[in-house]
mmCIF file of C-alpha atoms in Angstrom:
data_model
loop_
_atom_site.group_PDB
_atom_site.id
_atom_site.type_symbol
_atom_site.label_atom_id
_atom_site.label_comp_id
_atom_site.label_asym_id
_atom_site.label_seq_id
_atom_site.Cartn_x
_atom_site.Cartn_y
_atom_site.Cartn_z
ATOM 1 C CA UNK U 27 124.456 83.514 104.984
ATOM 2 C CA UNK U 28 121.465 81.263 105.239
ATOM 3 C CA UNK U 29 120.843 78.736 102.701
ATOM 4 C CA UNK U 30 118.465 80.864 100.215
ATOM 5 C CA UNK U 31 121.065 83.809 100.483
ATOM 6 C CA UNK U 32 123.999 81.300 99.086
ATOM 7 C CA UNK U 33 121.080 79.934 96.063
ATOM 8 C CA UNK U 34 120.544 83.611 95.286
ATOM 9 C CA UNK U 35 124.008 84.322 95.211
ATOM 10 C CA UNK U 36 125.337 81.150 93.238
ATOM 11 C CA UNK U 37 123.150 81.859 90.504
ATOM 12 C CA UNK U 38 124.432 85.377 89.156
ATOM 13 C CA UNK U 39 124.524 84.152 85.242
ATOM 14 C CA UNK U 40 127.352 85.329 83.841
ATOM 15 C CA UNK U 41 125.983 88.861 81.811
ATOM 16 C CA UNK U 42 124.671 90.274 85.106
ATOM 17 C CA UNK U 43 127.678 90.014 86.584
ATOM 18 C CA UNK U 44 129.733 91.212 83.776
ATOM 19 C CA UNK U 45 127.000 94.290 84.384
ATOM 20 C CA UNK U 46 127.122 94.718 88.247
ATOM 21 C CA UNK U 47 131.362 94.727 87.602
ATOM 22 C CA UNK U 48 130.827 97.847 85.323
ATOM 23 C CA UNK U 49 128.907 99.486 87.440
ATOM 24 C CA UNK U 50 130.582 99.093 90.639
ATOM 25 C CA UNK U 51 133.625 100.307 88.452
ATOM 26 C CA UNK U 52 132.225 103.012 87.559
ATOM 27 C CA UNK U 53 130.203 104.555 91.248
ATOM 28 C CA UNK U 54 132.622 107.796 92.122
ATOM 29 C CA UNK U 55 134.528 107.395 94.759
ATOM 30 C CA UNK U 56 132.853 109.713 96.558
ATOM 31 C CA UNK U 57 129.160 108.676 96.912
ATOM 32 C CA UNK U 58 127.962 107.626 100.159
ATOM 33 C CA UNK U 59 125.493 105.578 99.599
ATOM 34 C CA UNK U 60 124.063 105.819 103.668
ATOM 35 C CA UNK U 61 123.368 109.358 103.199
ATOM 36 C CA UNK U 62 121.781 108.603 99.929
ATOM 37 C CA UNK U 63 119.347 106.289 102.061
ATOM 38 C CA UNK U 64 118.301 109.374 104.922
ATOM 39 C CA UNK U 65 118.389 112.136 103.077
ATOM 40 C CA UNK U 66 115.224 111.782 101.117
ATOM 41 C CA UNK U 67 114.137 110.280 104.100
ATOM 42 C CA UNK U 68 114.327 112.746 106.480
ATOM 43 C CA UNK U 69 113.221 115.258 103.963
ATOM 44 C CA UNK U 70 110.059 113.755 103.702
ATOM 45 C CA UNK U 71 109.207 113.326 107.106
ATOM 46 C CA UNK U 72 110.360 117.183 108.202
ATOM 47 C CA UNK U 73 107.126 117.641 104.396
ATOM 48 C CA UNK U 74 104.802 115.100 106.640
ATOM 49 C CA UNK U 75 105.793 116.715 110.249
ATOM 50 C CA UNK U 76 105.101 119.709 108.771
ATOM 51 C CA UNK U 77 101.819 118.902 107.118
ATOM 52 C CA UNK U 78 100.501 117.473 110.196
ATOM 53 C CA UNK U 79 101.464 120.523 112.085
ATOM 54 C CA UNK U 80 99.089 122.967 109.794
ATOM 55 C CA UNK U 81 96.195 120.689 110.151
ATOM 56 C CA UNK U 82 93.699 122.970 112.023
ATOM 57 C CA UNK U 83 91.502 119.554 112.888
ATOM 58 C CA UNK U 84 90.495 117.763 109.314
ATOM 59 C CA UNK U 85 86.722 116.717 109.675
ATOM 60 C CA UNK U 86 86.026 113.409 108.865
ATOM 61 C CA UNK U 87 85.057 113.825 105.371
ATOM 62 C CA UNK U 88 88.515 115.374 104.775
ATOM 63 C CA UNK U 89 90.002 112.242 105.745
ATOM 64 C CA UNK U 90 88.733 110.591 102.731
ATOM 65 C CA UNK U 91 91.444 112.301 100.955
ATOM 66 C CA UNK U 92 94.282 110.076 102.144
ATOM 67 C CA UNK U 93 92.634 106.613 100.760
ATOM 68 C CA UNK U 94 92.056 108.502 97.450
ATOM 69 C CA UNK U 95 95.475 109.624 97.163
ATOM 70 C CA UNK U 96 97.297 106.894 97.661
ATOM 71 C CA UNK U 97 94.717 104.936 95.562
ATOM 72 C CA UNK U 98 95.572 107.529 92.939
ATOM 73 C CA UNK U 99 99.225 106.901 93.576
ATOM 74 C CA UNK U 100 99.023 103.346 93.127
ATOM 75 C CA UNK U 101 98.032 104.211 89.822
ATOM 76 C CA UNK U 102 100.152 107.091 89.247
ATOM 77 C CA UNK U 103 102.508 105.047 89.850
ATOM 78 C CA UNK U 104 101.988 101.818 87.276
ATOM 79 C CA UNK U 105 101.651 104.084 84.594
ATOM 80 C CA UNK U 106 105.334 105.854 85.062
ATOM 81 C CA UNK U 107 106.782 103.190 85.421
ATOM 82 C CA UNK U 108 105.652 100.845 81.711
ATOM 83 C CA UNK U 109 105.108 104.481 80.045
ATOM 84 C CA UNK U 110 107.796 105.614 81.171
ATOM 85 C CA UNK U 111 110.576 103.554 82.434
ATOM 86 C CA UNK U 112 109.604 101.082 80.320
ATOM 87 C CA UNK U 113 109.790 102.725 77.071
ATOM 88 C CA UNK U 114 112.003 105.259 75.680
ATOM 89 C CA UNK U 115 109.527 108.826 75.502
ATOM 90 C CA UNK U 116 111.916 112.218 73.855
ATOM 91 C CA UNK U 117 113.149 114.061 76.445
ATOM 92 C CA UNK U 118 112.728 111.712 78.535
ATOM 93 C CA UNK U 119 115.001 108.622 77.577
ATOM 94 C CA UNK U 120 117.189 108.506 80.600
ATOM 95 C CA UNK U 121 114.441 107.169 82.960
ATOM 96 C CA UNK U 122 114.739 104.617 80.070
ATOM 97 C CA UNK U 123 118.686 104.276 80.408
ATOM 98 C CA UNK U 124 118.629 104.023 83.661
ATOM 99 C CA UNK U 125 115.302 101.963 84.738
ATOM 100 C CA UNK U 126 115.343 99.343 81.701
ATOM 101 C CA UNK U 127 119.166 99.649 80.724
ATOM 102 C CA UNK U 128 120.689 99.649 83.525
ATOM 103 C CA UNK U 129 118.778 98.692 86.900
ATOM 104 C CA UNK U 130 117.030 95.709 84.981
ATOM 105 C CA UNK U 131 120.710 94.865 83.818
ATOM 106 C CA UNK U 132 121.847 93.985 87.001
ATOM 107 C CA UNK U 133 119.083 92.584 88.346
ATOM 108 C CA UNK U 134 117.228 89.816 87.184
ATOM 109 C CA UNK U 135 114.588 87.094 88.727
ATOM 110 C CA UNK U 136 116.609 84.291 90.488
ATOM 111 C CA UNK U 137 119.744 87.865 91.563
ATOM 112 C CA UNK U 138 117.586 90.370 92.707
ATOM 113 C CA UNK U 139 120.177 90.683 95.890
ATOM 114 C CA UNK U 140 122.184 93.817 96.054
ATOM 115 C CA UNK U 141 125.997 93.165 97.480
ATOM 116 C CA UNK U 142 126.407 95.376 99.455
ATOM 117 C CA UNK U 143 124.928 99.383 100.484
ATOM 118 C CA UNK U 144 126.506 101.298 97.099
ATOM 119 C CA UNK U 145 124.856 99.604 95.393
ATOM 120 C CA UNK U 146 121.865 101.512 96.545
ATOM 121 C CA UNK U 147 122.787 103.925 93.901
ATOM 122 C CA UNK U 148 120.898 101.211 91.902
ATOM 123 C CA UNK U 149 117.549 100.469 93.159
ATOM 124 C CA UNK U 150 116.961 104.572 95.042
ATOM 125 C CA UNK U 151 115.667 107.481 92.888
ATOM 126 C CA UNK U 152 118.095 110.973 93.496
ATOM 127 C CA UNK U 153 118.265 111.707 96.412
ATOM 128 C CA UNK U 154 116.838 115.347 94.979
ATOM 129 C CA UNK U 155 113.968 113.316 93.633
ATOM 130 C CA UNK U 156 111.324 113.379 96.697
ATOM 131 C CA UNK U 157 112.183 117.152 97.206
ATOM 132 C CA UNK U 158 111.415 117.627 94.195
ATOM 133 C CA UNK U 159 107.968 115.428 94.174
ATOM 134 C CA UNK U 160 107.166 117.620 97.227
ATOM 135 C CA UNK U 161 107.708 120.506 95.248
ATOM 136 C CA UNK U 162 105.382 119.806 92.280
ATOM 137 C CA UNK U 163 103.147 118.288 94.784
ATOM 138 C CA UNK U 164 102.812 122.136 96.397
ATOM 139 C CA UNK U 165 99.969 123.309 93.442
ATOM 140 C CA UNK U 166 97.593 120.643 93.368
ATOM 141 C CA UNK U 167 97.895 120.545 97.512
ATOM 142 C CA UNK U 168 96.753 124.755 97.346
ATOM 143 C CA UNK U 169 94.590 124.817 94.720
ATOM 144 C CA UNK U 170 92.601 121.615 96.616
ATOM 145 C CA UNK U 171 93.067 123.012 99.993
ATOM 146 C CA UNK U 172 91.148 126.227 98.353
ATOM 147 C CA UNK U 173 88.286 124.616 96.984
ATOM 148 C CA UNK U 174 87.674 121.901 99.836
ATOM 149 C CA UNK U 175 89.547 123.743 103.165
ATOM 150 C CA UNK U 176 92.982 123.541 104.361
ATOM 151 C CA UNK U 177 93.064 120.523 105.803
ATOM 152 C CA UNK U 178 93.012 119.107 102.832
ATOM 153 C CA UNK U 179 95.352 120.401 101.050
ATOM 154 C CA UNK U 180 98.051 119.545 103.967
ATOM 155 C CA UNK U 181 96.702 115.673 104.288
ATOM 156 C CA UNK U 182 96.740 115.665 100.004
ATOM 157 C CA UNK U 183 100.619 116.715 100.843
ATOM 158 C CA UNK U 184 101.504 114.433 103.203
ATOM 159 C CA UNK U 185 100.363 111.599 101.550
ATOM 160 C CA UNK U 186 101.818 111.728 98.687
ATOM 161 C CA UNK U 187 105.355 112.087 99.890
ATOM 162 C CA UNK U 188 104.601 109.167 102.404
ATOM 163 C CA UNK U 189 103.936 107.287 99.096
ATOM 164 C CA UNK U 190 106.972 107.505 97.221
ATOM 165 C CA UNK U 191 108.776 106.867 101.109
ATOM 166 C CA UNK U 192 107.172 103.611 101.599
ATOM 167 C CA UNK U 193 107.762 102.790 97.524
ATOM 168 C CA UNK U 194 111.558 103.910 97.877
ATOM 169 C CA UNK U 195 112.118 101.288 101.541
ATOM 170 C CA UNK U 196 109.459 98.365 99.257
ATOM 171 C CA UNK U 197 111.810 98.091 96.906
ATOM 172 C CA UNK U 198 114.753 98.045 98.513
ATOM 173 C CA UNK U 199 113.603 95.694 100.936
ATOM 174 C CA UNK U 200 112.923 93.251 97.910
ATOM 175 C CA UNK U 201 116.209 93.626 96.374
ATOM 176 C CA UNK U 202 118.261 92.753 100.879
ATOM 177 C CA UNK U 203 119.147 89.428 100.366
ATOM 178 C CA UNK U 204 115.927 86.557 101.074
ATOM 179 C CA UNK U 205 117.330 86.330 104.576
ATOM 180 C CA UNK U 206 116.865 89.505 105.879
ATOM 181 C CA UNK U 207 114.567 90.388 108.967
ATOM 182 C CA UNK U 208 112.754 93.098 106.500
ATOM 183 C CA UNK U 209 111.454 90.309 104.251
ATOM 184 C CA UNK U 210 109.698 88.409 107.117
ATOM 185 C CA UNK U 211 107.256 91.490 107.423
ATOM 186 C CA UNK U 212 103.666 89.960 106.439
ATOM 187 C CA UNK U 213 103.097 90.139 102.469
ATOM 188 C CA UNK U 214 106.296 91.413 101.882
ATOM 189 C CA UNK U 215 107.866 88.424 100.709
ATOM 190 C CA UNK U 216 104.699 88.091 98.724
ATOM 191 C CA UNK U 217 105.938 91.686 97.310
ATOM 192 C CA UNK U 218 109.456 90.650 96.907
ATOM 193 C CA UNK U 219 108.201 87.465 94.600
ATOM 194 C CA UNK U 220 106.106 89.688 92.650
ATOM 195 C CA UNK U 221 108.488 92.140 92.062
ATOM 196 C CA UNK U 222 111.295 89.417 90.745
ATOM 197 C CA UNK U 223 108.805 88.118 88.257
ATOM 198 C CA UNK U 224 108.921 92.092 86.986
ATOM 199 C CA UNK U 225 112.678 91.450 86.384
ATOM 200 C CA UNK U 226 112.551 88.533 84.530
ATOM 201 C CA UNK U 227 113.481 90.208 80.985
ATOM 202 C CA UNK U 228 110.437 88.316 79.421
ATOM 203 C CA UNK U 229 107.747 90.196 81.740
ATOM 204 C CA UNK U 230 109.483 92.654 82.019
ATOM 205 C CA UNK U 231 107.997 95.455 79.418
ATOM 206 C CA UNK U 232 103.500 94.457 80.240
ATOM 207 C CA UNK U 233 104.043 92.486 83.603
ATOM 208 C CA UNK U 234 103.945 93.044 87.254
ATOM 209 C CA UNK U 235 104.374 97.129 87.378
ATOM 210 C CA UNK U 236 103.202 97.893 90.247
ATOM 211 C CA UNK U 237 106.157 97.576 93.136
ATOM 212 C CA UNK U 238 103.880 98.566 96.648
ATOM 213 C CA UNK U 239 100.365 97.458 95.434
ATOM 214 C CA UNK U 240 99.399 93.803 93.121
ATOM 215 C CA UNK U 241 96.307 96.334 93.220
ATOM 216 C CA UNK U 242 97.165 98.239 89.194
ATOM 217 C CA UNK U 243 98.715 95.382 87.707
ATOM 218 C CA UNK U 244 94.877 93.387 88.321
ATOM 219 C CA UNK U 245 92.920 95.941 87.618
ATOM 220 C CA UNK U 246 95.044 96.113 84.487
ATOM 221 C CA UNK U 247 95.483 93.316 83.650
ATOM 222 C CA UNK U 248 99.230 92.778 83.601
ATOM 223 C CA UNK U 249 99.174 90.597 86.603
ATOM 224 C CA UNK U 250 102.031 87.556 85.897
ATOM 225 C CA UNK U 251 100.308 84.374 85.802
#
């Protein structure tokens, strides 16, 4: 443990330590963190590989759907985070409870790192979330494929699934120890700090709602100053 790791570990507020103790006491004995991490990524990789295998040779104009879908996903992520994860909206109150009530009670600015792999459950989506998203993307991808050509539909599906995989990987990285090698990748530490500011209870409802990017916080004026 280097100095940055030790500093963060020593600054866990008492109420956060108590919340973490309750969380750990309630973890099922059957929970397998590495399976929880691997299964959605394996599913996502299979979906993307299948989409690529179905491509017939997209034109350059077809490829425009990739950046368009990526930017749209950034906007959807921001709105989902603000409107469903930080607001109690019937009948989806469980999302608010899992995120605002639970996740934000376990991690606050200055005490962001997980203690062990068993904490993956407090960071990652449920294992079924990515397969469910892939299924939800099926109809719009099919419709777009019928209108604009099959390759466009396959690219839309692959981009959407890849985005969620990147989201999961980046969010987990922000909660690793500060000295972790993944935190040293270009741009990651800046985004980790952006996310840590969101975990300040005074900011979490309205600032730094983007996780994979600061783009939509800049567009919507919710970037922490």
